[in-house]
PDB file of C-alpha atoms and ligand atoms in Angstrom:
ATOM      1  CA  LYS A   1      29.171  -7.685 -20.669  1.00 90.00           C
ATOM      2  CA  ARG A   2      32.236  -7.399 -18.468  1.00 94.00           C
ATOM      3  CA  LEU A   3      35.316  -6.998 -20.616  1.00 96.00           C
ATOM      4  CA  ILE A   4      39.050  -6.565 -20.219  1.00 97.00           C
ATOM      5  CA  LEU A   5      41.290  -5.076 -22.931  1.00 97.00           C
ATOM      6  CA  ILE A   6      44.942  -6.112 -22.720  1.00 98.00           C
ATOM      7  CA  GLY A   7      47.747  -5.098 -25.056  1.00 98.00           C
ATOM      8  CA  PRO A   8      51.024  -3.205 -25.190  1.00 98.00           C
ATOM      9  CA  PRO A   9      51.220   0.606 -25.386  1.00 98.00           C
ATOM     10  CA  GLY A  10      49.850   1.786 -28.730  1.00 97.00           C
ATOM     11  CA  SER A  11      48.079  -1.484 -29.555  1.00 98.00           C
ATOM     12  CA  GLY A  12      44.716   0.317 -29.942  1.00 97.00           C
ATOM     13  CA  LYS A  13      42.877  -0.302 -26.661  1.00 96.00           C
ATOM     14  CA  GLY A  14      41.865   3.323 -26.248  1.00 93.00           C
ATOM     15  CA  THR A  15      40.927   3.620 -29.930  1.00 93.00           C
ATOM     16  CA  GLN A  16      38.555   0.641 -29.906  1.00 94.00           C
ATOM     17  CA  SER A  17      37.032   1.338 -26.460  1.00 92.00           C
ATOM     18  CA  PRO A  18      34.553   4.073 -27.456  1.00 87.00           C
ATOM     19  CA  LEU A  19      33.232   1.885 -30.301  1.00 86.00           C
ATOM     20  CA  ILE A  20      32.656  -1.087 -27.995  1.00 87.00           C
ATOM     21  CA  LYS A  21      31.223   1.194 -25.348  1.00 83.00           C
ATOM     22  CA  ASP A  22      28.629   2.670 -27.704  1.00 80.00           C
ATOM     23  CA  GLU A  23      27.584  -0.689 -29.089  1.00 79.00           C
ATOM     24  CA  PHE A  24      27.106  -2.390 -25.726  1.00 76.00           C
ATOM     25  CA  CYS A  25      26.320   0.688 -23.561  1.00 68.00           C
ATOM     26  CA  LEU A  26      29.100  -0.098 -21.146  1.00 82.00           C
ATOM     27  CA  CYS A  27      31.101   2.077 -18.854  1.00 90.00           C
ATOM     28  CA  HIS A  28      34.710   2.556 -19.951  1.00 91.00           C
ATOM     29  CA  LEU A  29      37.270   2.505 -17.155  1.00 94.00           C
ATOM     30  CA  ALA A  30      40.799   3.332 -18.313  1.00 94.00           C
ATOM     31  CA  THR A  31      43.261   3.438 -15.430  1.00 96.00           C
ATOM     32  CA  GLY A  32      45.777   5.389 -17.549  1.00 95.00           C
ATOM     33  CA  ASP A  33      43.185   8.117 -18.307  1.00 93.00           C
ATOM     34  CA  MET A  34      42.122   8.273 -14.651  1.00 94.00           C
ATOM     35  CA  LEU A  35      45.726   8.505 -13.470  1.00 96.00           C
ATOM     36  CA  ARG A  36      46.547  11.242 -16.013  1.00 94.00           C
ATOM     37  CA  ALA A  37      43.515  13.230 -14.802  1.00 92.00           C
ATOM     38  CA  ALA A  38      44.758  12.843 -11.206  1.00 95.00           C
ATOM     39  CA  VAL A  39      48.252  13.982 -12.214  1.00 95.00           C
ATOM     40  CA  ALA A  40      46.849  17.027 -14.053  1.00 93.00           C
ATOM     41  CA  ALA A  41      44.706  17.955 -11.024  1.00 95.00           C
ATOM     42  CA  LYS A  42      47.668  17.365  -8.666  1.00 97.00           C
ATOM     43  CA  THR A  43      45.553  15.251  -6.310  1.00 96.00           C
ATOM     44  CA  PRO A  44      47.364  13.150  -3.645  1.00 95.00           C
ATOM     45  CA  LEU A  45      46.883  10.129  -5.917  1.00 94.00           C
ATOM     46  CA  GLY A  46      48.303  12.011  -8.909  1.00 96.00           C
ATOM     47  CA  ILE A  47      51.335  13.154  -6.936  1.00 96.00           C
ATOM     48  CA  LYS A  48      52.057   9.543  -5.947  1.00 95.00           C
ATOM     49  CA  ALA A  49      51.596   8.201  -9.478  1.00 97.00           C
ATOM     50  CA  LYS A  50      53.409  10.844 -11.546  1.00 97.00           C
ATOM     51  CA  GLU A  51      57.004   9.701 -11.193  1.00 97.00           C
ATOM     52  CA  ALA A  52      56.409   6.077 -12.186  1.00 97.00           C
ATOM     53  CA  MET A  53      54.229   7.160 -15.123  1.00 98.00           C
ATOM     54  CA  ASP A  54      56.834   9.594 -16.454  1.00 97.00           C
ATOM     55  CA  ARG A  55      59.418   6.808 -16.352  1.00 97.00           C
ATOM     56  CA  GLY A  56      57.093   4.344 -18.105  1.00 98.00           C
ATOM     57  CA  GLU A  57      56.868   2.052 -15.082  1.00 98.00           C
ATOM     58  CA  LEU A  58      53.709   0.716 -13.492  1.00 98.00           C
ATOM     59  CA  VAL A  59      52.299   2.497 -10.464  1.00 98.00           C
ATOM     60  CA  SER A  60      51.679   0.384  -7.357  1.00 97.00           C
ATOM     61  CA  ASP A  61      48.986  -2.288  -7.378  1.00 98.00           C
ATOM     62  CA  ASP A  62      47.337  -0.775  -4.276  1.00 96.00           C
ATOM     63  CA  LEU A  63      46.846   2.603  -5.974  1.00 96.00           C
ATOM     64  CA  VAL A  64      45.202   1.254  -9.129  1.00 97.00           C
ATOM     65  CA  VAL A  65      43.136  -1.386  -7.334  1.00 97.00           C
ATOM     66  CA  GLY A  66      41.804   1.433  -5.133  1.00 95.00           C
ATOM     67  CA  ILE A  67      40.840   3.515  -8.185  1.00 95.00           C
ATOM     68  CA  ILE A  68      39.067   0.618  -9.882  1.00 95.00           C
ATOM     69  CA  ASP A  69      37.279  -0.468  -6.718  1.00 93.00           C
ATOM     70  CA  GLU A  70      35.917   3.069  -6.358  1.00 93.00           C
ATOM     71  CA  ALA A  71      35.048   3.531 -10.058  1.00 93.00           C
ATOM     72  CA  MET A  72      33.189   0.214 -10.356  1.00 91.00           C
ATOM     73  CA  LYS A  73      30.697   1.312  -7.699  1.00 90.00           C
ATOM     74  CA  LYS A  74      29.208   3.813 -10.161  1.00 90.00           C
ATOM     75  CA  PRO A  75      25.613   2.849 -11.060  1.00 89.00           C
ATOM     76  CA  SER A  76      26.494   3.046 -14.775  1.00 86.00           C
ATOM     77  CA  CYS A  77      29.057   0.269 -14.288  1.00 89.00           C
ATOM     78  CA  GLN A  78      26.685  -2.222 -12.672  1.00 87.00           C
ATOM     79  CA  LYS A  79      25.452  -3.836 -15.900  1.00 86.00           C
ATOM     80  CA  GLY A  80      28.818  -4.102 -17.580  1.00 91.00           C
ATOM     81  CA  PHE A  81      32.149  -2.413 -18.137  1.00 94.00           C
ATOM     82  CA  ILE A  82      35.270  -2.244 -20.256  1.00 95.00           C
ATOM     83  CA  LEU A  83      38.515  -2.276 -18.323  1.00 96.00           C
ATOM     84  CA  ASP A  84      41.198  -0.627 -20.484  1.00 96.00           C
ATOM     85  CA  GLY A  85      44.710  -0.971 -19.053  1.00 96.00           C
ATOM     86  CA  PHE A  86      43.661  -2.924 -15.963  1.00 98.00           C
ATOM     87  CA  PRO A  87      44.578  -5.510 -14.652  1.00 98.00           C
ATOM     88  CA  ARG A  88      48.241  -5.207 -15.631  1.00 98.00           C
ATOM     89  CA  THR A  89      49.782  -7.543 -13.054  1.00 98.00           C
ATOM     90  CA  VAL A  90      48.692 -10.958 -11.813  1.00 98.00           C
ATOM     91  CA  VAL A  91      48.123  -9.441  -8.352  1.00 98.00           C
ATOM     92  CA  GLN A  92      45.712  -6.902  -9.896  1.00 98.00           C
ATOM     93  CA  ALA A  93      43.901  -9.739 -11.723  1.00 98.00           C
ATOM     94  CA  GLN A  94      43.490 -11.687  -8.484  1.00 98.00           C
ATOM     95  CA  LYS A  95      42.191  -8.615  -6.635  1.00 98.00           C
ATOM     96  CA  LEU A  96      39.727  -7.956  -9.465  1.00 97.00           C
ATOM     97  CA  ASP A  97      38.447 -11.537  -9.261  1.00 96.00           C
ATOM     98  CA  GLU A  98      37.903 -11.092  -5.512  1.00 96.00           C
ATOM     99  CA  MET A  99      36.101  -7.788  -6.077  1.00 94.00           C
ATOM    100  CA  LEU A 100      33.773  -9.338  -8.672  1.00 95.00           C
ATOM    101  CA  ALA A 101      33.193 -12.477  -6.607  1.00 95.00           C
ATOM    102  CA  ARG A 102      31.913 -10.264  -3.773  1.00 92.00           C
ATOM    103  CA  GLN A 103      29.358  -8.851  -6.249  1.00 90.00           C
ATOM    104  CA  GLY A 104      28.495 -12.316  -7.564  1.00 92.00           C
ATOM    105  CA  THR A 105      29.782 -11.525 -11.070  1.00 93.00           C
ATOM    106  CA  LYS A 106      32.783 -12.381 -13.229  1.00 94.00           C
ATOM    107  CA  ILE A 107      34.662 -11.401 -16.371  1.00 96.00           C
ATOM    108  CA  ASP A 108      33.037 -12.510 -19.659  1.00 95.00           C
ATOM    109  CA  LYS A 109      35.889 -11.926 -22.105  1.00 96.00           C
ATOM    110  CA  VAL A 110      39.470 -10.715 -22.337  1.00 98.00           C
ATOM    111  CA  LEU A 111      40.426  -9.091 -25.654  1.00 98.00           C
ATOM    112  CA  ASN A 112      44.137  -9.520 -26.318  1.00 98.00           C
ATOM    113  CA  PHE A 113      45.466  -6.830 -28.670  1.00 98.00           C
ATOM    114  CA  ALA A 114      48.312  -8.924 -30.072  1.00 98.00           C
ATOM    115  CA  ILE A 115      50.874  -6.934 -32.077  1.00 98.00           C
ATOM    116  CA  ASP A 116      54.571  -6.860 -32.856  1.00 97.00           C
ATOM    117  CA  ASP A 117      56.643  -4.383 -30.789  1.00 97.00           C
ATOM    118  CA  ALA A 118      58.270  -2.966 -33.948  1.00 96.00           C
ATOM    119  CA  ILE A 119      55.023  -1.279 -35.097  1.00 96.00           C
ATOM    120  CA  LEU A 120      54.422   0.565 -31.862  1.00 98.00           C
ATOM    121  CA  GLU A 121      56.960   3.380 -31.924  1.00 98.00           C
ATOM    122  CA  GLU A 122      55.369   5.069 -34.944  1.00 97.00           C
ATOM    123  CA  ARG A 123      51.916   4.774 -33.376  1.00 97.00           C
ATOM    124  CA  ILE A 124      53.050   6.196 -30.050  1.00 98.00           C
ATOM    125  CA  THR A 125      55.148   9.105 -31.293  1.00 97.00           C
ATOM    126  CA  GLY A 126      52.414  10.207 -33.752  1.00 97.00           C
ATOM    127  CA  ARG A 127      49.602  10.121 -31.206  1.00 97.00           C
ATOM    128  CA  TRP A 128      47.657  13.234 -30.163  1.00 97.00           C
ATOM    129  CA  ILE A 129      45.052  13.101 -27.417  1.00 94.00           C
ATOM    130  CA  HIS A 130      42.183  15.166 -26.089  1.00 92.00           C
ATOM    131  CA  GLY A 131      43.117  15.341 -22.425  1.00 87.00           C
ATOM    132  CA  ALA A 132      39.655  15.669 -20.881  1.00 86.00           C
ATOM    133  CA  SER A 133      38.009  12.741 -22.726  1.00 86.00           C
ATOM    134  CA  GLY A 134      41.054  10.553 -23.461  1.00 84.00           C
ATOM    135  CA  ARG A 135      40.119  10.484 -27.183  1.00 89.00           C
ATOM    136  CA  SER A 136      43.151   9.708 -29.277  1.00 91.00           C
ATOM    137  CA  TYR A 137      44.184  10.583 -32.811  1.00 94.00           C
ATOM    138  CA  HIS A 138      47.226   9.894 -34.957  1.00 96.00           C
ATOM    139  CA  ASN A 139      48.847  12.415 -37.298  1.00 95.00           C
ATOM    140  CA  LYS A 140      49.063   9.733 -40.021  1.00 95.00           C
ATOM    141  CA  PHE A 141      46.673   6.868 -39.222  1.00 94.00           C
ATOM    142  CA  ASN A 142      43.724   8.742 -37.720  1.00 92.00           C
ATOM    143  CA  PRO A 143      44.084  12.517 -38.173  1.00 95.00           C
ATOM    144  CA  PRO A 144      41.528  14.904 -36.622  1.00 97.00           C
ATOM    145  CA  LYS A 145      39.360  16.916 -39.041  1.00 97.00           C
ATOM    146  CA  VAL A 146      41.327  20.063 -38.175  1.00 97.00           C
ATOM    147  CA  SER A 147      44.985  19.573 -37.296  1.00 95.00           C
ATOM    148  CA  GLY A 148      45.621  19.857 -33.527  1.00 96.00           C
ATOM    149  CA  ILE A 149      41.896  20.186 -32.670  1.00 97.00           C
ATOM    150  CA  ASP A 150      39.520  17.635 -31.082  1.00 97.00           C
ATOM    151  CA  ASP A 151      36.678  16.710 -33.492  1.00 96.00           C
ATOM    152  CA  VAL A 152      34.024  16.634 -30.763  1.00 96.00           C
ATOM    153  CA  THR A 153      34.772  19.615 -28.478  1.00 97.00           C
ATOM    154  CA  GLY A 154      36.939  21.852 -30.694  1.00 97.00           C
ATOM    155  CA  GLU A 155      39.499  21.965 -27.891  1.00 97.00           C
ATOM    156  CA  PRO A 156      43.249  21.692 -28.552  1.00 97.00           C
ATOM    157  CA  LEU A 157      44.962  18.287 -28.645  1.00 97.00           C
ATOM    158  CA  MET A 158      48.159  17.469 -26.750  1.00 96.00           C
ATOM    159  CA  GLN A 159      50.863  14.828 -26.669  1.00 96.00           C
ATOM    160  CA  ARG A 160      51.354  12.541 -23.674  1.00 95.00           C
ATOM    161  CA  LYS A 161      54.514  13.054 -21.663  1.00 94.00           C
ATOM    162  CA  ASP A 162      55.315   9.325 -21.813  1.00 97.00           C
ATOM    163  CA  ASP A 163      54.857   9.106 -25.610  1.00 97.00           C
ATOM    164  CA  THR A 164      58.554   9.294 -26.508  1.00 97.00           C
ATOM    165  CA  ALA A 165      60.623   6.517 -28.123  1.00 97.00           C
ATOM    166  CA  GLU A 166      62.760   6.459 -24.972  1.00 97.00           C
ATOM    167  CA  VAL A 167      59.927   6.000 -22.425  1.00 98.00           C
ATOM    168  CA  LEU A 168      58.193   3.549 -24.772  1.00 98.00           C
ATOM    169  CA  LYS A 169      61.090   1.137 -24.196  1.00 98.00           C
ATOM    170  CA  SER A 170      60.378   1.018 -20.434  1.00 98.00           C
ATOM    171  CA  ARG A 171      56.639   0.703 -21.043  1.00 98.00           C
ATOM    172  CA  LEU A 172      57.205  -2.263 -23.370  1.00 98.00           C
ATOM    173  CA  GLU A 173      59.530  -3.877 -20.866  1.00 98.00           C
ATOM    174  CA  ALA A 174      56.883  -3.508 -18.149  1.00 98.00           C
ATOM    175  CA  PHE A 175      54.315  -5.005 -20.510  1.00 98.00           C
ATOM    176  CA  HIS A 176      56.364  -8.101 -21.332  1.00 98.00           C
ATOM    177  CA  ARG A 177      57.527  -8.718 -17.778  1.00 98.00           C
ATOM    178  CA  GLN A 178      54.440  -7.825 -15.730  1.00 98.00           C
ATOM    179  CA  THR A 179      51.396  -7.849 -18.024  1.00 98.00           C
ATOM    180  CA  GLU A 180      51.958 -10.808 -20.372  1.00 98.00           C
ATOM    181  CA  PRO A 181      51.538 -13.200 -17.396  1.00 98.00           C
ATOM    182  CA  VAL A 182      48.037 -11.735 -16.981  1.00 98.00           C
ATOM    183  CA  ILE A 183      47.169 -13.031 -20.478  1.00 98.00           C
ATOM    184  CA  ASP A 184      48.239 -16.544 -19.364  1.00 98.00           C
ATOM    185  CA  TYR A 185      46.193 -16.135 -16.195  1.00 98.00           C
ATOM    186  CA  TYR A 186      43.014 -15.571 -18.240  1.00 98.00           C
ATOM    187  CA  SER A 187      43.949 -18.080 -20.976  1.00 98.00           C
ATOM    188  CA  LYS A 188      43.849 -20.809 -18.340  1.00 98.00           C
ATOM    189  CA  LYS A 189      40.278 -19.726 -17.596  1.00 97.00           C
ATOM    190  CA  GLY A 190      39.433 -19.914 -21.329  1.00 98.00           C
ATOM    191  CA  LEU A 191      38.492 -16.241 -21.543  1.00 98.00           C
ATOM    192  CA  VAL A 192      40.995 -14.836 -24.042  1.00 98.00           C
ATOM    193  CA  ALA A 193      40.167 -13.787 -27.620  1.00 98.00           C
ATOM    194  CA  ASN A 194      43.246 -12.898 -29.670  1.00 98.00           C
ATOM    195  CA  LEU A 195      42.970  -9.943 -32.067  1.00 98.00           C
ATOM    196  CA  HIS A 196      45.247  -8.972 -34.960  1.00 98.00           C
ATOM    197  CA  ALA A 197      45.923  -5.501 -33.594  1.00 98.00           C
ATOM    198  CA  GLU A 198      48.330  -4.583 -36.405  1.00 98.00           C
ATOM    199  CA  LYS A 199      45.416  -4.343 -38.866  1.00 97.00           C
ATOM    200  CA  PRO A 200      43.744  -0.986 -39.715  1.00 95.00           C
ATOM    201  CA  PRO A 201      41.327   0.304 -37.027  1.00 93.00           C
ATOM    202  CA  LYS A 202      38.125  -0.706 -38.882  1.00 94.00           C
ATOM    203  CA  GLU A 203      39.328  -4.289 -39.341  1.00 97.00           C
ATOM    204  CA  VAL A 204      40.232  -4.508 -35.672  1.00 97.00           C
ATOM    205  CA  THR A 205      36.714  -3.293 -34.828  1.00 96.00           C
ATOM    206  CA  THR A 206      35.276  -6.114 -36.947  1.00 96.00           C
ATOM    207  CA  GLU A 207      37.415  -8.638 -35.064  1.00 97.00           C
ATOM    208  CA  VAL A 208      36.234  -7.191 -31.753  1.00 96.00           C
ATOM    209  CA  GLN A 209      32.601  -7.525 -32.839  1.00 94.00           C
ATOM    210  CA  LYS A 210      33.163 -11.158 -33.868  1.00 96.00           C
ATOM    211  CA  ALA A 211      34.862 -11.941 -30.557  1.00 95.00           C
ATOM    212  CA  LEU A 212      31.919 -10.493 -28.638  1.00 92.00           C
ATOM    213  CA  SER A 213      29.064 -11.964 -30.666  1.00 89.00           C
TER     214      SER A 213
HETATM  215  P1  AP5 B 301      47.900   3.726 -20.299  1.00 70.32           P
HETATM  216  O1  AP5 B 301      47.287   5.041 -20.511  1.00 70.32           O
HETATM  217  O2  AP5 B 301      47.028   2.551 -20.087  1.00 70.32           O
HETATM  218  O3  AP5 B 301      48.927   3.466 -21.494  1.00 70.32           O
HETATM  219  P2  AP5 B 301      49.338   2.133 -22.267  1.00 70.32           P
HETATM  220  O4  AP5 B 301      48.930   0.837 -21.740  1.00 70.32           O
HETATM  221  O5  AP5 B 301      50.795   2.320 -22.469  1.00 70.32           O
HETATM  222  O6  AP5 B 301      48.503   2.162 -23.532  1.00 70.32           O
HETATM  223  P3  AP5 B 301      48.310   3.331 -24.533  1.00 70.32           P
HETATM  224  O7  AP5 B 301      47.245   4.258 -24.058  1.00 70.32           O
HETATM  225  O8  AP5 B 301      49.637   3.935 -24.868  1.00 70.32           O
HETATM  226  O9  AP5 B 301      47.873   2.510 -25.814  1.00 70.32           O
HETATM  227  P4  AP5 B 301      46.441   2.185 -26.435  1.00 70.32           P
HETATM  228  O10 AP5 B 301      46.412   0.720 -26.658  1.00 70.32           O
HETATM  229  O11 AP5 B 301      45.307   2.789 -25.691  1.00 70.32           O
HETATM  230  O12 AP5 B 301      46.644   2.907 -27.836  1.00 70.32           O
HETATM  231  P5  AP5 B 301      45.702   3.904 -28.653  1.00 70.32           P
HETATM  232  O13 AP5 B 301      44.381   3.291 -28.954  1.00 70.32           O
HETATM  233  O14 AP5 B 301      45.681   5.252 -28.027  1.00 70.32           O
HETATM  234  O15 AP5 B 301      48.901   3.777 -19.044  1.00 70.32           O
HETATM  235  C1  AP5 B 301      49.815   4.846 -18.875  1.00 70.32           C
HETATM  236  C2  AP5 B 301      50.613   4.674 -17.594  1.00 70.32           C
HETATM  237  O16 AP5 B 301      49.732   4.692 -16.454  1.00 70.32           O
HETATM  238  C3  AP5 B 301      51.381   3.343 -17.445  1.00 70.32           C
HETATM  239  O17 AP5 B 301      52.643   3.392 -18.057  1.00 70.32           O
HETATM  240  C4  AP5 B 301      51.460   3.213 -15.910  1.00 70.32           C
HETATM  241  O18 AP5 B 301      52.491   4.019 -15.367  1.00 70.32           O
HETATM  242  C5  AP5 B 301      50.119   3.759 -15.449  1.00 70.32           C
HETATM  243  N1  AP5 B 301      49.089   2.715 -15.326  1.00 70.32           N
HETATM  244  C6  AP5 B 301      47.922   2.633 -16.027  1.00 70.32           C
HETATM  245  N2  AP5 B 301      47.208   1.538 -15.661  1.00 70.32           N
HETATM  246  C7  AP5 B 301      47.945   0.905 -14.718  1.00 70.32           C
HETATM  247  C8  AP5 B 301      47.756  -0.292 -13.963  1.00 70.32           C
HETATM  248  N3  AP5 B 301      46.646  -1.061 -14.134  1.00 70.32           N
HETATM  249  N4  AP5 B 301      48.725  -0.653 -13.074  1.00 70.32           N
HETATM  250  C9  AP5 B 301      49.834   0.102 -12.900  1.00 70.32           C
HETATM  251  N5  AP5 B 301      50.081   1.244 -13.583  1.00 70.32           N
HETATM  252  C10 AP5 B 301      49.143   1.649 -14.483  1.00 70.32           C
HETATM  253  O19 AP5 B 301      46.517   3.958 -30.027  1.00 70.32           O
HETATM  254  C11 AP5 B 301      47.816   4.487 -30.107  1.00 70.32           C
HETATM  255  C12 AP5 B 301      47.979   5.323 -31.389  1.00 70.32           C
HETATM  256  O20 AP5 B 301      47.862   4.485 -32.531  1.00 70.32           O
HETATM  257  C13 AP5 B 301      46.908   6.412 -31.547  1.00 70.32           C
HETATM  258  O21 AP5 B 301      47.494   7.532 -32.102  1.00 70.32           O
HETATM  259  C14 AP5 B 301      45.888   5.772 -32.504  1.00 70.32           C
HETATM  260  O22 AP5 B 301      45.222   6.753 -33.286  1.00 70.32           O
HETATM  261  C15 AP5 B 301      46.758   4.850 -33.355  1.00 70.32           C
HETATM  262  N6  AP5 B 301      46.074   3.604 -33.714  1.00 70.32           N
HETATM  263  C16 AP5 B 301      45.216   2.878 -32.924  1.00 70.32           C
HETATM  264  N7  AP5 B 301      44.795   1.769 -33.575  1.00 70.32           N
HETATM  265  C17 AP5 B 301      45.429   1.780 -34.788  1.00 70.32           C
HETATM  266  C18 AP5 B 301      45.418   0.885 -35.909  1.00 70.32           C
HETATM  267  N8  AP5 B 301      44.670  -0.242 -35.906  1.00 70.32           N
HETATM  268  N9  AP5 B 301      46.190   1.201 -36.992  1.00 70.32           N
HETATM  269  C19 AP5 B 301      46.938   2.329 -36.992  1.00 70.32           C
HETATM  270  N10 AP5 B 301      46.980   3.212 -35.965  1.00 70.32           N
HETATM  271  C20 AP5 B 301      46.240   2.937 -34.875  1.00 70.32           C
HETATM  272 ZN1   ZN B 302      45.185   3.990 -23.903  1.00 70.32          ZN
END
């Protein structure tokens, strides 16, 4: 399957991705994770992206389309993929359609993580991530087995630089202004499944499974 996950910051895209990935053996492409890795490694791409990310604004369409174009060439992504955090503008969605058309494929489903803005601040400010894998935890809703430590690798967890109440406001504004139109774009194609993303993680997983069956 070829899937897109769309939703505001903290709606649970990154939390549900590994579960979907394991069930359908898909490759998981998260532009946010890839950009954060580039920033940490101080690559030319990371240097270009850092400022916008720290402010909670979107980085340029050309940069992210380039990353996705490159990543989708991986053999593991040929049979299917989950796009987490991409496309986030209508221009990105159009470019993706062109990319897939060249390969003779198309998107099967768009999962819309619908949720009220008011719930998101607590999720964002309580989040802890494992930098290398992108795995995320929450100090209240999904705590690691040992506080501050990744369950899988035993490595320390960290907080994202953009996970403050202040930067969240810009990220939400970008979502409503630039990304919500992408949901309309795919609704017109009849591809959108709406999820109740405010429910507990396990219930959201059940909704995802129903949407994909
Ligand atoms: P990105 O990394 O994509 O961030 P985002 O879209 O803001 O989404 P998040 O990762 O914050 O949320 P999530 O839905 O994955 O939440 P999670 O599952 O972790 O992008 C970062 C930046 O990169 C952007 O601001 C932009 O600058 C740039 N960028 C990326 N892609 C781009 C693009 N295509 N174009 C331009 N710029 C781009 O969950 C959050 C927390 O809640 C966790 O702690 C989790 O444990 C908890 N939680 C999850 N589900 C539940 C639940 N059901 N109940 C209770 N708690 C839950
Ligand atoms: Zn995420």
